[in-house]
Coordinates of C-alpha atoms and ligand atoms in Angstrom, one line a residue:
M1 CA 158.3 -125.6 74.4
N2 CA 154.7 -124.6 75.1
D3 CA 154.7 -125.6 78.8
V4 CA 154.8 -122.1 80.2
R5 CA 151.8 -119.8 79.6
I6 CA 151.2 -116.2 80.4
D7 CA 149.3 -117.0 83.6
D8 CA 152.3 -119.0 84.8
L9 CA 154.4 -115.9 84.8
P10 CA 154.1 -113.3 87.6
V11 CA 152.1 -110.9 85.5
R12 CA 150.0 -108.2 87.0
D13 CA 146.7 -109.4 88.4
E14 CA 144.6 -107.2 86.0
L15 CA 146.3 -108.8 83.0
R16 CA 145.5 -112.4 84.0
G17 CA 143.2 -114.3 81.6
K18 CA 143.0 -111.4 79.2
S19 CA 143.5 -111.5 75.4
P20 CA 145.3 -108.9 73.3
Y21 CA 143.4 -106.5 71.0
G22 CA 143.2 -107.3 67.3
A23 CA 140.9 -108.0 64.5
P24 CA 141.5 -111.2 62.5
Q25 CA 143.8 -110.5 59.6
L26 CA 142.5 -113.1 57.1
D27 CA 143.7 -113.5 53.6
V28 CA 140.5 -112.8 51.6
P29 CA 140.0 -110.7 48.4
V30 CA 138.1 -107.9 50.0
R31 CA 139.1 -106.7 53.5
L32 CA 136.8 -104.1 55.0
N33 CA 137.3 -104.8 58.7
T34 CA 139.8 -102.3 60.1
N35 CA 138.7 -98.9 58.8
E36 CA 141.9 -98.5 56.8
N37 CA 141.9 -96.2 53.9
P38 CA 141.8 -98.5 50.8
Y39 CA 143.9 -96.1 48.6
P40 CA 147.6 -96.6 48.7
L41 CA 149.6 -93.4 48.9
P42 CA 150.0 -91.7 45.5
E43 CA 153.3 -92.3 43.8
P44 CA 154.6 -88.7 44.0
L45 CA 154.1 -88.9 47.8
V46 CA 155.9 -92.2 47.9
E47 CA 158.8 -90.6 46.1
R48 CA 158.8 -87.6 48.5
I49 CA 158.9 -89.9 51.5
A50 CA 161.9 -91.7 50.0
E51 CA 163.6 -88.4 49.6
R52 CA 162.9 -87.1 53.1
V53 CA 163.8 -90.4 54.6
R54 CA 167.1 -90.5 52.7
E55 CA 167.9 -87.1 54.2
A56 CA 167.0 -88.3 57.6
A57 CA 169.1 -91.4 57.2
R58 CA 172.2 -89.2 56.9
N59 CA 171.7 -88.2 60.5
L60 CA 170.6 -91.5 62.0
N61 CA 173.7 -91.6 64.1
R62 CA 172.1 -88.7 66.1
Y63 CA 168.9 -88.9 68.2
P64 CA 165.9 -87.3 66.5
D65 CA 164.4 -83.9 67.5
R66 CA 162.9 -84.9 70.8
D67 CA 160.2 -82.2 70.6
A68 CA 159.4 -82.9 66.9
V69 CA 159.0 -79.1 66.4
E70 CA 158.9 -79.0 62.6
L71 CA 156.3 -81.8 62.5
R72 CA 154.2 -80.2 65.3
T73 CA 154.3 -76.9 63.4
K74 CA 153.0 -78.5 60.2
L75 CA 150.3 -80.4 62.2
A76 CA 149.2 -77.1 63.8
E77 CA 149.0 -75.5 60.4
Y78 CA 146.9 -78.4 59.1
L79 CA 144.5 -78.1 62.0
T80 CA 144.3 -74.3 61.6
T81 CA 143.6 -74.5 57.9
T82 CA 141.0 -77.2 58.1
S83 CA 139.1 -75.9 61.1
G84 CA 139.5 -72.2 61.0
Y85 CA 140.5 -72.3 64.6
E86 CA 144.0 -71.0 65.3
V87 CA 146.2 -73.8 66.7
G88 CA 149.9 -73.2 67.5
V89 CA 152.9 -75.5 67.8
A90 CA 152.7 -75.3 71.6
D91 CA 149.1 -76.6 71.5
V92 CA 150.1 -79.8 69.6
W93 CA 151.8 -83.0 70.6
A94 CA 152.6 -86.1 68.5
A95 CA 153.3 -89.7 69.2
N96 CA 153.4 -93.2 67.5
G97 CA 149.7 -93.4 66.7
S98 CA 146.9 -91.8 68.6
N99 CA 147.0 -95.0 70.8
E100 CA 150.3 -93.8 72.1
V101 CA 148.8 -90.3 72.6
I102 CA 146.0 -91.9 74.6
Q103 CA 148.5 -94.0 76.6
Q104 CA 150.5 -90.9 77.5
L105 CA 147.4 -89.1 78.5
L106 CA 146.3 -92.0 80.8
Q107 CA 149.8 -92.2 82.2
T108 CA 149.6 -88.5 83.0
F109 CA 146.1 -88.1 84.2
G110 CA 145.0 -91.7 85.1
G111 CA 147.1 -94.5 86.7
P112 CA 146.7 -96.6 89.8
G113 CA 143.9 -95.3 92.1
R114 CA 142.3 -93.3 89.3
T115 CA 139.6 -94.1 86.8
A116 CA 138.5 -93.3 83.3
I117 CA 135.0 -93.6 81.7
G118 CA 133.9 -94.2 78.2
F119 CA 130.3 -94.5 76.8
E120 CA 130.1 -98.0 75.2
P121 CA 130.0 -99.4 72.7
S122 CA 132.9 -97.3 71.7
Y123 CA 136.6 -97.7 70.8
S124 CA 137.7 -100.7 73.0
M125 CA 141.3 -99.5 73.1
H126 CA 140.4 -96.7 75.5
G127 CA 139.5 -99.3 78.1
L128 CA 142.4 -101.6 77.2
I129 CA 145.0 -98.8 77.5
A130 CA 143.4 -97.8 80.8
R131 CA 144.0 -101.3 82.0
G132 CA 147.5 -101.3 80.7
T133 CA 148.2 -98.0 82.6
G134 CA 146.6 -99.3 85.8
T135 CA 143.7 -96.9 85.4
G136 CA 140.3 -98.3 86.5
W137 CA 137.8 -98.5 83.7
I138 CA 134.2 -97.5 83.9
S139 CA 131.8 -98.5 81.1
G140 CA 129.3 -95.6 80.8
P141 CA 125.8 -96.0 79.1
R142 CA 124.6 -95.3 75.6
N143 CA 121.0 -95.3 74.2
D144 CA 119.8 -98.2 72.0
D145 CA 120.3 -96.1 68.9
F146 CA 124.0 -95.6 70.0
T147 CA 123.6 -91.9 70.8
I148 CA 124.8 -90.7 74.2
D149 CA 122.1 -90.3 76.8
V150 CA 123.3 -86.9 78.2
A151 CA 121.4 -87.2 81.5
A152 CA 122.6 -90.8 82.1
A153 CA 126.1 -89.8 81.2
E154 CA 126.1 -86.8 83.5
K155 CA 124.8 -89.0 86.3
A156 CA 127.6 -91.6 85.7
I157 CA 130.2 -88.9 85.8
A158 CA 128.7 -87.3 89.0
E159 CA 128.6 -90.7 90.7
N160 CA 131.9 -92.1 89.6
Q161 CA 134.0 -88.9 89.6
P162 CA 136.3 -90.3 86.9
D163 CA 139.7 -88.6 86.3
V164 CA 139.5 -89.0 82.5
V165 CA 136.3 -88.9 80.3
F166 CA 136.5 -90.3 76.8
V167 CA 134.2 -89.2 74.0
T168 CA 134.7 -90.6 70.5
T169 CA 133.2 -88.6 67.7
P170 CA 132.5 -89.8 65.1
N171 CA 132.1 -92.9 67.3
N172 CA 133.8 -96.2 66.5
P173 CA 132.2 -98.8 65.9
T174 CA 128.8 -97.1 65.4
G175 CA 129.8 -94.2 63.1
N176 CA 127.6 -91.6 64.6
A177 CA 128.9 -88.1 65.5
V178 CA 128.4 -86.7 69.0
P179 CA 126.7 -83.2 69.0
P180 CA 129.0 -80.4 70.3
E181 CA 126.3 -79.6 73.0
T182 CA 126.7 -83.1 74.3
V183 CA 130.5 -82.8 74.6
L184 CA 130.0 -79.5 76.3
A185 CA 127.5 -80.9 78.8
L186 CA 129.9 -83.8 79.6
Y187 CA 132.8 -81.3 80.0
E188 CA 130.8 -79.3 82.4
A189 CA 129.7 -82.4 84.3
A190 CA 133.4 -83.6 84.5
Q191 CA 134.6 -80.2 85.8
A192 CA 131.8 -80.2 88.4
A193 CA 132.6 -83.7 89.6
K194 CA 136.4 -83.5 90.0
P195 CA 137.6 -81.6 87.8
S196 CA 138.8 -84.1 85.2
M197 CA 140.3 -84.3 81.7
V198 CA 137.9 -84.8 78.8
V199 CA 139.6 -86.5 75.8
V200 CA 137.7 -86.2 72.5
D201 CA 138.9 -88.9 70.1
E202 CA 138.5 -87.4 66.6
A203 CA 140.2 -90.2 64.7
Y204 CA 137.5 -90.1 61.9
I205 CA 136.7 -86.4 61.9
E206 CA 137.9 -85.7 58.3
F207 CA 135.1 -88.1 57.2
S208 CA 132.4 -86.2 59.1
H209 CA 129.5 -84.2 57.6
G210 CA 130.1 -81.8 60.5
D211 CA 133.0 -79.8 61.9
S212 CA 135.9 -80.6 64.3
L213 CA 135.4 -79.7 67.9
L214 CA 138.8 -77.9 68.0
P215 CA 137.1 -74.4 68.6
L216 CA 135.9 -75.8 72.0
L217 CA 139.5 -75.8 73.2
A218 CA 139.3 -72.0 73.7
G219 CA 139.1 -71.4 77.5
R220 CA 138.9 -75.1 78.3
P221 CA 142.4 -76.3 79.6
N222 CA 141.0 -79.7 80.6
L223 CA 139.9 -80.6 77.1
V224 CA 142.0 -82.6 74.7
I225 CA 141.3 -83.4 71.0
S226 CA 143.1 -86.5 69.7
R227 CA 143.7 -87.1 66.0
T228 CA 145.5 -89.6 63.8
M229 CA 147.1 -89.9 60.3
S230 CA 146.0 -93.6 60.3
K231 CA 142.6 -93.0 58.6
A232 CA 142.1 -89.9 56.5
F233 CA 145.8 -89.6 55.6
G234 CA 145.8 -93.3 54.5
A235 CA 148.9 -93.8 56.6
A236 CA 148.0 -96.5 59.2
G237 CA 151.4 -98.1 58.7
L238 CA 153.2 -94.8 59.6
R239 CA 152.0 -94.8 63.2
L240 CA 151.4 -91.1 63.7
G241 CA 148.9 -89.7 66.1
Y242 CA 148.6 -86.3 67.7
L243 CA 146.7 -84.1 70.1
A244 CA 145.6 -80.5 70.3
A245 CA 145.1 -79.0 73.8
H246 CA 146.2 -76.2 76.1
P247 CA 150.1 -75.9 76.1
A248 CA 150.0 -77.0 79.8
V249 CA 148.6 -80.4 78.7
V250 CA 151.5 -80.7 76.2
D251 CA 153.9 -79.8 79.0
A252 CA 152.3 -82.4 81.3
V253 CA 152.6 -85.3 78.9
Q254 CA 156.4 -84.6 78.7
L255 CA 156.6 -86.0 82.2
V256 CA 155.7 -89.5 80.9
R257 CA 156.8 -89.7 77.2
L258 CA 159.9 -91.7 76.5
P259 CA 162.8 -89.5 75.3
Y260 CA 163.1 -89.6 71.5
H261 CA 159.9 -91.6 71.2
L262 CA 159.2 -90.4 67.6
S263 CA 162.0 -91.7 65.3
A264 CA 163.6 -89.4 62.8
V265 CA 162.2 -91.7 60.1
T266 CA 158.7 -91.3 61.4
Q267 CA 159.0 -87.6 61.6
A268 CA 160.4 -87.4 58.0
T269 CA 157.6 -89.6 56.6
A270 CA 154.8 -87.7 58.4
L271 CA 156.3 -84.4 57.1
A272 CA 156.3 -85.7 53.6
A273 CA 152.7 -86.8 53.9
L274 CA 151.6 -83.4 55.2
E275 CA 153.1 -81.8 52.0
H276 CA 150.4 -83.8 50.1
T277 CA 147.4 -83.0 52.3
G278 CA 145.4 -81.7 49.3
T279 CA 145.7 -85.0 47.4
L280 CA 145.0 -87.1 50.4
L281 CA 141.9 -85.1 51.4
G282 CA 140.7 -85.7 47.8
Y283 CA 140.6 -89.4 48.6
V284 CA 138.7 -88.6 51.7
E285 CA 136.0 -86.9 49.6
Q286 CA 135.7 -90.1 47.4
L287 CA 135.4 -92.2 50.5
K288 CA 132.7 -90.0 52.0
A289 CA 130.7 -90.4 48.8
E290 CA 131.3 -94.2 48.9
R291 CA 130.2 -94.2 52.6
D292 CA 127.0 -92.4 51.7
R293 CA 126.4 -94.9 48.9
L294 CA 126.9 -97.8 51.3
V295 CA 124.4 -96.3 53.7
S296 CA 121.7 -95.8 51.1
E297 CA 122.3 -99.1 49.3
L298 CA 122.2 -101.0 52.6
R299 CA 118.9 -99.3 53.5
A300 CA 117.5 -100.0 50.1
T301 CA 118.3 -103.7 50.6
G302 CA 116.4 -103.7 53.9
Y303 CA 119.1 -103.3 56.4
E304 CA 119.1 -101.0 59.4
V305 CA 122.0 -98.6 59.4
V306 CA 123.4 -96.2 62.0
E307 CA 123.9 -92.7 60.5
S308 CA 127.6 -92.5 59.7
D309 CA 130.1 -89.6 59.9
A310 CA 133.0 -92.0 59.6
N311 CA 134.6 -94.1 56.9
F312 CA 132.6 -97.1 58.0
V313 CA 129.0 -98.2 58.5
Q314 CA 127.4 -100.1 61.3
F315 CA 124.5 -102.3 59.9
G316 CA 122.1 -104.9 61.1
R317 CA 120.1 -106.3 62.4
F318 CA 121.0 -109.9 62.5
E319 CA 119.5 -112.6 64.7
D320 CA 123.1 -114.0 64.9
S321 CA 125.7 -111.5 63.8
H322 CA 128.5 -114.0 63.9
T323 CA 126.8 -116.3 61.5
A324 CA 126.1 -113.4 59.2
W325 CA 129.7 -112.4 59.4
Q326 CA 130.8 -115.9 58.4
K327 CA 128.3 -115.9 55.4
I328 CA 129.7 -112.6 54.2
L329 CA 133.2 -114.0 54.6
D330 CA 132.3 -117.1 52.6
Q331 CA 131.7 -114.7 49.7
G332 CA 135.2 -113.3 50.0
V333 CA 134.4 -110.2 52.0
L334 CA 135.8 -109.6 55.5
V335 CA 133.8 -107.2 57.7
R336 CA 134.0 -106.6 61.5
D337 CA 132.1 -108.4 64.2
N338 CA 132.6 -106.2 67.2
G339 CA 130.6 -108.4 69.4
I340 CA 127.6 -106.0 69.5
P341 CA 124.7 -108.3 69.3
G342 CA 122.7 -107.9 66.0
W343 CA 125.2 -105.6 64.2
L344 CA 128.3 -105.7 62.0
R345 CA 130.6 -103.0 60.7
V346 CA 131.9 -102.5 57.2
S347 CA 134.7 -100.0 56.2
A348 CA 134.3 -98.0 53.0
G349 CA 136.6 -99.4 50.5
T350 CA 137.2 -98.7 46.8
P351 CA 134.0 -98.6 44.6
E352 CA 134.8 -102.2 43.4
E353 CA 135.3 -103.5 47.0
N354 CA 132.1 -101.9 48.1
D355 CA 130.2 -103.4 45.1
A356 CA 131.6 -106.9 46.2
F357 CA 130.4 -106.2 49.7
L358 CA 126.9 -105.0 48.5
D359 CA 126.5 -108.1 46.4
A360 CA 127.4 -110.3 49.4
V361 CA 124.9 -108.6 51.7
R362 CA 122.1 -108.6 49.0
E363 CA 122.7 -112.4 48.7
L364 CA 122.5 -112.8 52.4
K365 CA 119.2 -110.8 52.6
K366 CA 117.7 -113.1 49.9
E367 CA 118.8 -116.1 51.9
Q368 CA 117.3 -114.8 55.1
S369 CA 113.9 -113.9 53.6
T370 CA 113.4 -117.3 52.0
Ligands
PLP1 C1 141.6 -96.2 64.4 C2 141.4 -95.4 65.6 C3 142.4 -94.7 66.2 C4 143.7 -94.7 65.6 O1 144.7 -95.2 66.3 P1 146.2 -95.0 65.8 O2 147.0 -95.5 66.9 O3 146.4 -93.6 65.5 O4 146.4 -95.9 64.5 C5 142.1 -93.9 67.4 N1 140.9 -93.8 67.8 C6 139.9 -94.5 67.3 C7 138.5 -94.3 67.8 C8 140.1 -95.3 66.2 O5 139.1 -96.0 65.6

């Protein structure tokens, strides 16, 4: 019975005519379109997860630790060791993917009558979650080379007085990192305008040539750094994201989080993964080397490439990126068409997957130049 459609239901006006987020999940040999980590979890970690989940299963008749204290303690330790900036358990909050972290932040600091701004092209979920929480979305500007034009961004913040400012670094889908001075300038502009919250999305920071912006948290209670285990930890299926911020921010999101939102199974699995941080960060080093290889090989083939600090590379330019996407797909390689005219994005895969991708784009180049 397909006679009733979404728009026939009394859905909220801002949801009418919209489509849900999602990249095509096509069954092709080489899938490099969603920035996943191509390496499955190592077997000893799989065993450890099974062990910890078995323990957790014995208590599944009880609700999980609502405050996820053990997990937040381990996440704080991870942040401290990798950044050199002291992060405590009270500064950390975790949820089901950083998308849920962002949703909780928008429920807390955005909402009806309020607005959020991002500098686009950037992670489209920021705008979509804004819409889902009734927060007005403002699309801020970016330069042609995808860097943030600080003066234009400051102006957009001053004019619009948003309640939440998103900065994604390294940026998705373009891959470039935002310099700390830029983030500081936007933070100052946001405080002068309102003051408002600045959310720095560091989903890809482990892949960066540069450092995390965690040290900027000192003395800036309206700054939030969001992180995820979906990319560097190779655990997209786990659904674990987290934030670091002033403890008052962590207290504030308690007002909107669902009780027991993080299942005992999720907490146990994430804790097991954190025991294997060393091995997982070893894969990150391999992926960084492969990312750098993709950048140089694409350039050598004659493509334009955005400098990448992430586990993916934005490349172009194409007269018609959708046709180019299809031609690469016809060779068995799925990349991402984000709808940015002239550009496509490829995630760094295993060396074999990257070779298959490079063969496909070399072929495409030959075709274009004849
Ligand atoms: C992939 C990605 C995330 C991760 O979302 P999860 O819900 O943690 O899987 C967050 N932010 C950006 C910019 C991303 O690209």
